[in-house]
Amino acid sequence: MINDQTEITAALFLMLIQERAAAAVFSEAADTTNEPKLKKLFSELEQCSRKHHARMFDALKKDSDKGDVQWLRNLLWLEMENHSLYNRLMAGIVDPSTRQLFQQLRDAKMRSITLLQEELRPRGEK
């Protein structure tokens, strides 16, 4: 039987993998577009995802001795920061397919935030 700590650790590492994959998608998008503004935007997002991945990894490494709650709090903060970034960037995007991509990314961050908040909520609280 899998215990809560194992499930949380697995979820955190899954988030790390997803962030690395997002950076790769942004890198590929920057390489394949001919639109200078989009190229710049995708390059900036790639760097942001790489930094986020590194910060998540550092938080996991640094706080592993403090327990899962500290990991979750750090990751919640990082996910909220990224959700805010996607919201700010969406304000200037007019291309429908690019806007849809950002909405999907923003929504994925919101799902992560919700899951982390649920995990941090004291047991029995609704």
XYZ file of N, CA, C and O in Angstrom:
504
model
N 0.841 -1.193 0.000
C 0.000 0.000 0.000
C 0.883 1.252 0.000
O 1.849 1.343 0.737
N 0.512 2.219 -0.841
C 1.290 3.448 -0.948
C 0.837 4.414 0.139
O -0.352 4.657 0.303
N 1.794 4.975 0.864
C 1.419 5.925 1.907
C 1.406 7.344 1.345
O 1.838 7.597 0.232
N 0.882 8.299 2.136
C 0.748 9.681 1.682
C 2.088 10.279 1.273
O 2.173 10.983 0.281
N 3.133 10.008 2.044
C 4.431 10.594 1.738
C 4.929 10.119 0.380
O 5.451 10.905 -0.409
N 4.767 8.858 0.072
C 5.194 8.332 -1.223
C 4.399 8.968 -2.354
O 4.955 9.347 -3.386
N 3.092 9.128 -2.154
C 2.254 9.748 -3.170
C 2.638 11.197 -3.394
O 2.703 11.667 -4.531
N 2.896 11.924 -2.321
C 3.288 13.329 -2.435
C 4.622 13.445 -3.144
O 4.789 14.260 -4.060
N 5.584 12.638 -2.760
C 6.892 12.671 -3.407
C 6.772 12.366 -4.888
O 7.371 13.050 -5.723
N 5.972 11.371 -5.235
C 5.769 11.027 -6.643
C 5.129 12.192 -7.394
O 5.531 12.517 -8.519
N 4.151 12.847 -6.784
C 3.487 13.991 -7.424
C 4.466 15.143 -7.626
O 4.452 15.799 -8.681
N 5.320 15.385 -6.648
C 6.286 16.470 -6.767
C 7.285 16.205 -7.896
O 7.614 17.101 -8.673
N 7.730 14.976 -8.006
C 8.661 14.656 -9.083
C 7.969 14.698 -10.437
O 8.573 15.070 -11.440
N 6.691 14.350 -10.475
C 5.928 14.469 -11.713
C 5.844 15.938 -12.142
O 5.978 16.257 -13.324
N 5.648 16.820 -11.175
C 5.620 18.254 -11.485
C 6.968 18.705 -12.054
O 7.013 19.521 -12.977
N 8.056 18.186 -11.507
C 9.380 18.522 -12.038
C 9.515 18.088 -13.494
O 10.000 18.837 -14.340
N 9.070 16.886 -13.784
C 9.148 16.365 -15.153
C 8.296 17.203 -16.092
O 8.726 17.542 -17.197
N 7.094 17.577 -15.651
C 6.209 18.373 -16.488
C 6.808 19.744 -16.774
O 6.670 20.262 -17.877
N 7.470 20.331 -15.801
C 8.079 21.650 -16.008
C 9.226 21.551 -17.008
O 9.394 22.416 -17.853
N 10.002 20.486 -16.920
C 11.081 20.281 -17.891
C 10.501 20.092 -19.291
O 11.018 20.627 -20.269
N 9.401 19.353 -19.392
C 8.744 19.139 -20.687
C 8.207 20.452 -21.243
O 8.301 20.710 -22.456
N 7.665 21.303 -20.384
C 7.159 22.606 -20.830
C 8.294 23.439 -21.415
O 8.129 24.084 -22.460
N 9.449 23.415 -20.777
C 10.604 24.157 -21.292
C 10.984 23.654 -22.678
O 11.293 24.445 -23.574
N 10.930 22.349 -22.878
C 11.262 21.780 -24.190
C 10.253 22.208 -25.248
O 10.624 22.520 -26.390
N 8.972 22.263 -24.886
C 7.937 22.706 -25.831
C 8.165 24.165 -26.219
O 8.085 24.525 -27.397
N 8.457 25.002 -25.238
C 8.715 26.412 -25.533
C 9.950 26.575 -26.411
O 9.974 27.405 -27.313
N 10.973 25.787 -26.153
C 12.190 25.836 -26.955
C 11.893 25.471 -28.406
O 12.334 26.151 -29.339
N 11.132 24.404 -28.593
C 10.771 23.979 -29.950
C 9.915 25.037 -30.641
O 10.117 25.328 -31.820
N 8.977 25.623 -29.904
C 8.126 26.667 -30.485
C 8.961 27.867 -30.910
O 8.736 28.444 -31.983
N 9.941 28.252 -30.092
C 10.810 29.377 -30.442
C 11.633 29.073 -31.693
O 11.851 29.940 -32.528
N 12.065 27.822 -31.819
C 12.874 27.429 -32.977
C 12.062 27.346 -34.264
O 12.607 27.540 -35.351
N 10.765 27.059 -34.165
C 9.979 26.822 -35.377
C 9.200 28.030 -35.862
O 8.741 28.029 -37.001
N 9.039 29.052 -35.045
C 8.276 30.219 -35.492
C 9.176 31.220 -36.210
O 10.355 31.345 -35.895
N 8.588 31.902 -37.169
C 9.313 32.956 -37.884
C 8.899 34.334 -37.398
O 9.459 35.331 -37.846
N 7.923 34.379 -36.531
C 7.425 35.641 -35.994
C 8.351 36.092 -34.853
O 8.457 35.416 -33.820
N 9.043 37.220 -35.024
C 10.016 37.670 -34.010
C 9.431 37.839 -32.604
O 10.064 37.464 -31.628
N 8.212 38.404 -32.524
C 7.619 38.601 -31.200
C 7.334 37.264 -30.512
O 7.585 37.106 -29.329
N 6.814 36.311 -31.277
C 6.538 34.994 -30.703
C 7.829 34.276 -30.333
O 7.901 33.622 -29.299
N 8.841 34.408 -31.191
C 10.135 33.777 -30.903
C 10.675 34.284 -29.566
O 11.109 33.499 -28.719
N 10.600 35.614 -29.378
C 11.090 36.214 -28.134
C 10.259 35.725 -26.942
O 10.801 35.358 -25.901
N 8.938 35.713 -27.113
C 8.057 35.279 -26.041
C 8.313 33.828 -25.653
O 8.453 33.497 -24.477
N 8.401 32.934 -26.658
C 8.648 31.523 -26.364
C 10.024 31.318 -25.725
O 10.181 30.480 -24.846
N 11.008 32.080 -26.147
C 12.340 31.978 -25.532
C 12.300 32.399 -24.062
O 12.915 31.763 -23.204
N 11.564 33.483 -23.789
C 11.438 33.937 -22.401
C 10.707 32.896 -21.550
O 11.076 32.645 -20.407
N 9.679 32.282 -22.128
C 8.944 31.257 -21.392
C 9.793 30.016 -21.157
O 9.692 29.387 -20.097
N 10.613 29.683 -22.126
C 11.527 28.548 -21.933
C 12.438 28.815 -20.740
O 12.606 27.962 -19.868
N 13.010 30.014 -20.699
C 13.893 30.359 -19.590
C 13.144 30.354 -18.258
O 13.655 29.869 -17.245
N 11.916 30.859 -18.282
C 11.109 30.868 -17.067
C 10.841 29.443 -16.588
O 10.967 29.148 -15.396
N 10.493 28.550 -17.508
C 10.233 27.155 -17.132
C 11.489 26.484 -16.598
O 11.431 25.717 -15.638
N 12.616 26.765 -17.219
C 13.875 26.174 -16.741
C 14.216 26.676 -15.332
O 14.655 25.918 -14.478
N 13.997 27.979 -15.111
C 14.243 28.535 -13.774
C 13.278 27.934 -12.757
O 13.666 27.612 -11.632
N 12.014 27.794 -13.165
C 11.024 27.217 -12.272
C 11.407 25.785 -11.924
O 11.332 25.374 -10.760
N 11.819 25.022 -12.912
C 12.247 23.646 -12.680
C 13.404 23.614 -11.682
O 13.408 22.836 -10.733
N 14.384 24.473 -11.896
C 15.551 24.513 -11.006
C 15.147 24.912 -9.586
O 15.634 24.328 -8.607
N 14.247 25.876 -9.468
C 13.806 26.314 -8.140
C 13.008 25.211 -7.443
O 13.146 25.015 -6.231
N 12.180 24.498 -8.197
C 11.433 23.385 -7.605
C 12.391 22.305 -7.123
O 12.246 21.776 -6.018
N 13.365 21.991 -7.952
C 14.336 20.959 -7.593
C 15.102 21.369 -6.339
O 15.274 20.568 -5.415
N 15.541 22.631 -6.298
C 16.267 23.124 -5.121
C 15.394 23.085 -3.873
O 15.865 22.730 -2.794
N 14.124 23.457 -4.026
C 13.213 23.444 -2.879
C 13.022 22.024 -2.367
O 13.024 21.785 -1.162
N 12.875 21.089 -3.274
C 12.719 19.693 -2.862
C 13.963 19.197 -2.139
O 13.883 18.530 -1.112
N 15.121 19.535 -2.697
C 16.388 19.084 -2.115
C 16.609 19.723 -0.744
O 16.927 19.048 0.222
N 16.401 21.028 -0.674
C 16.673 21.772 0.553
C 15.695 21.412 1.672
O 16.076 21.303 2.830
N 14.432 21.230 1.324
C 13.416 21.043 2.340
C 13.064 19.582 2.596
O 12.141 19.296 3.346
N 13.802 18.666 1.996
C 13.452 17.255 2.171
C 13.542 16.818 3.635
O 12.806 15.951 4.061
N 14.402 17.474 4.387
C 14.509 17.107 5.798
C 13.465 17.807 6.673
O 13.306 17.477 7.833
N 12.741 18.765 6.104
C 11.724 19.489 6.873
C 10.345 18.865 6.735
O 9.417 19.301 7.371
N 10.218 17.891 5.861
C 8.932 17.222 5.707
C 8.158 17.715 4.504
O 8.468 18.733 3.899
N 7.126 16.963 4.186
C 6.330 17.225 2.998
C 5.602 18.551 3.035
O 5.380 19.164 2.004
N 5.196 19.010 4.212
C 4.420 20.246 4.288
C 5.236 21.417 3.754
O 4.724 22.243 2.989
N 6.506 21.500 4.105
C 7.337 22.602 3.613
C 7.521 22.497 2.099
O 7.494 23.500 1.404
N 7.694 21.299 1.584
C 7.810 21.101 0.133
C 6.571 21.639 -0.551
O 6.645 22.364 -1.527
N 5.436 21.240 -0.012
C 4.169 21.637 -0.621
C 3.974 23.154 -0.576
O 3.500 23.747 -1.538
N 4.337 23.765 0.509
C 4.217 25.233 0.617
C 5.108 25.924 -0.409
O 4.691 26.882 -1.063
N 6.339 25.458 -0.550
C 7.244 26.050 -1.537
C 6.718 25.864 -2.958
O 6.762 26.778 -3.772
N 6.226 24.666 -3.254
C 5.705 24.415 -4.591
C 4.433 25.192 -4.850
O 4.217 25.677 -5.965
N 3.606 25.370 -3.849
C 2.402 26.180 -4.005
C 2.788 27.610 -4.376
O 2.219 28.197 -5.292
N 3.753 28.156 -3.685
C 4.215 29.517 -3.981
C 4.726 29.605 -5.419
O 4.387 30.539 -6.156
N 5.530 28.625 -5.839
C 6.070 28.636 -7.204
C 4.964 28.507 -8.251
O 4.975 29.204 -9.269
N 3.998 27.648 -8.003
C 2.901 27.469 -8.958
C 2.042 28.732 -9.032
O 1.604 29.117 -10.114
N 1.826 29.390 -7.911
C 1.048 30.640 -7.919
C 1.800 31.731 -8.671
O 1.194 32.515 -9.420
N 3.099 31.757 -8.517
C 3.922 32.727 -9.235
C 3.829 32.501 -10.754
O 3.687 33.444 -11.520
N 3.879 31.249 -11.167
C 3.781 30.939 -12.595
C 2.380 31.195 -13.144
O 2.227 31.667 -14.271
N 1.361 30.907 -12.367
C -0.014 31.198 -12.786
C -0.162 32.698 -13.040
O -0.741 33.118 -14.042
N 0.385 33.482 -12.153
C 0.341 34.940 -12.302
C 1.084 35.391 -13.566
O 0.622 36.285 -14.286
N 2.210 34.758 -13.849
C 2.974 35.083 -15.060
C 2.138 34.826 -16.307
O 2.059 35.667 -17.197
N 1.497 33.664 -16.387
C 0.675 33.354 -17.557
C -0.479 34.342 -17.688
O -0.819 34.760 -18.795
N -1.069 34.743 -16.589
C -2.144 35.740 -16.645
C -1.635 37.061 -17.215
O -2.291 37.674 -18.059
N -0.483 37.516 -16.739
C 0.077 38.785 -17.226
C 0.408 38.699 -18.714
O 0.141 39.623 -19.468
N 1.000 37.587 -19.142
C 1.396 37.451 -20.536
C 0.186 37.367 -21.467
O 0.229 37.870 -22.587
N -0.885 36.748 -21.007
C -2.075 36.594 -21.842
C -2.695 37.932 -22.221
O -3.345 38.038 -23.261
N -2.489 38.942 -21.390
C -3.099 40.244 -21.652
C -2.664 40.820 -23.005
O -3.437 41.512 -23.660
N -1.456 40.502 -23.448
C -0.953 41.064 -24.699
C -1.016 40.130 -25.894
O -0.535 40.478 -26.972
N -1.609 38.969 -25.746
C -1.622 37.988 -26.833
C -2.934 38.091 -27.599
O -4.017 37.977 -27.027
N -2.813 38.301 -28.906
C -4.015 38.401 -29.740
C -4.182 37.196 -30.662
O -5.292 36.884 -31.073
N -3.104 36.499 -30.975
C -3.193 35.325 -31.830
C -4.008 34.249 -31.109
O -3.658 33.846 -29.999
N -5.110 33.759 -31.736
C -5.987 32.812 -31.048
C -5.310 31.509 -30.636
O -5.558 31.011 -29.531
N -4.460 30.935 -31.478
C -3.832 29.661 -31.102
C -2.831 29.847 -29.970
O -2.728 29.008 -29.073
N -2.108 30.949 -29.989
C -1.158 31.233 -28.908
C -1.910 31.526 -27.617
O -1.532 31.051 -26.546
N -2.990 32.269 -27.734
C -3.806 32.574 -26.554
C -4.372 31.286 -25.943
O -4.381 31.121 -24.728
N -4.809 30.371 -26.798
C -5.338 29.097 -26.318
C -4.252 28.307 -25.581
O -4.504 27.720 -24.530
N -3.033 28.307 -26.127
C -1.916 27.627 -25.465
C -1.691 28.200 -24.069
O -1.553 27.460 -23.088
N -1.695 29.531 -23.959
C -1.475 30.159 -22.662
C -2.610 29.870 -21.695
O -2.392 29.682 -20.507
N -3.837 29.811 -22.214
C -4.961 29.469 -21.350
C -4.803 28.053 -20.808
O -5.069 27.796 -19.633
N -4.356 27.136 -21.648
C -4.144 25.763 -21.208
C -3.044 25.688 -20.148
O -3.172 24.978 -19.143
N -1.957 26.437 -20.368
C -0.863 26.460 -19.395
C -1.323 27.076 -18.075
O -1.025 26.559 -16.995
N -2.054 28.170 -18.182
C -2.569 28.826 -16.972
C -3.509 27.886 -16.219
O -3.437 27.756 -14.998
N -4.387 27.208 -16.945
C -5.332 26.287 -16.316
C -4.611 25.108 -15.652
O -5.021 24.649 -14.585
N -3.545 24.630 -16.276
C -2.755 23.547 -15.676
C -2.129 24.009 -14.365
O -2.099 23.255 -13.374
N -1.645 25.238 -14.335
C -1.079 25.775 -13.086
C -2.165 25.892 -12.022
O -1.934 25.597 -10.855
N -3.368 26.303 -12.433
C -4.468 26.427 -11.470
C -4.836 25.071 -10.889
O -5.101 24.958 -9.687
N -4.817 24.030 -11.726
C -5.090 22.680 -11.212
C -4.021 22.268 -10.201
O -4.335 21.690 -9.155
N -2.763 22.585 -10.495
C -1.682 22.276 -9.546
C -1.880 23.026 -8.237
O -1.701 22.465 -7.149
N -2.253 24.291 -8.341
C -2.479 25.112 -7.146
C -3.598 24.509 -6.299
O -3.461 24.365 -5.079
N -4.692 24.135 -6.946
C -5.828 23.550 -6.229
C -5.424 22.256 -5.522
O -5.761 22.046 -4.348
N -4.694 21.396 -6.230
C -4.256 20.134 -5.627
C -3.331 20.373 -4.438
O -3.455 19.710 -3.398
N -2.415 21.310 -4.582
C -1.501 21.611 -3.480
C -2.258 22.196 -2.290
O -1.989 21.833 -1.140
N -3.208 23.105 -2.561
C -3.996 23.681 -1.467
C -4.798 22.610 -0.745
O -4.904 22.630 0.475
N -5.368 21.665 -1.513
C -6.124 20.577 -0.887
C -5.219 19.722 -0.009
O -5.612 19.288 1.072
N -4.008 19.479 -0.470
C -3.088 18.652 0.303
C -2.628 19.372 1.569
O -2.402 18.747 2.600
N -2.516 20.694 1.503
C -2.076 21.471 2.670
C -3.207 21.713 3.669
O -2.938 22.034 4.828
N -4.446 21.580 3.225
C -5.597 21.788 4.106
C -5.567 20.741 5.212
O -5.381 19.557 4.938
N -5.763 21.161 6.448
C -5.796 20.191 7.549
C -6.876 19.146 7.309
O -7.946 19.457 6.788
N -6.596 17.944 7.664
C -7.536 16.831 7.479
C -8.849 17.127 8.208
O -8.844 17.663 9.303
N -9.936 16.814 7.548
C -11.252 17.025 8.136
C -11.825 18.393 7.819
O -13.011 18.633 8.001
N -11.017 19.337 7.326
C -11.500 20.667 6.968
C -11.995 20.636 5.533
O -11.398 20.008 4.675
N -13.097 21.313 5.256
C -13.664 21.320 3.902
C -13.524 22.646 3.234
O -13.401 23.656 3.734
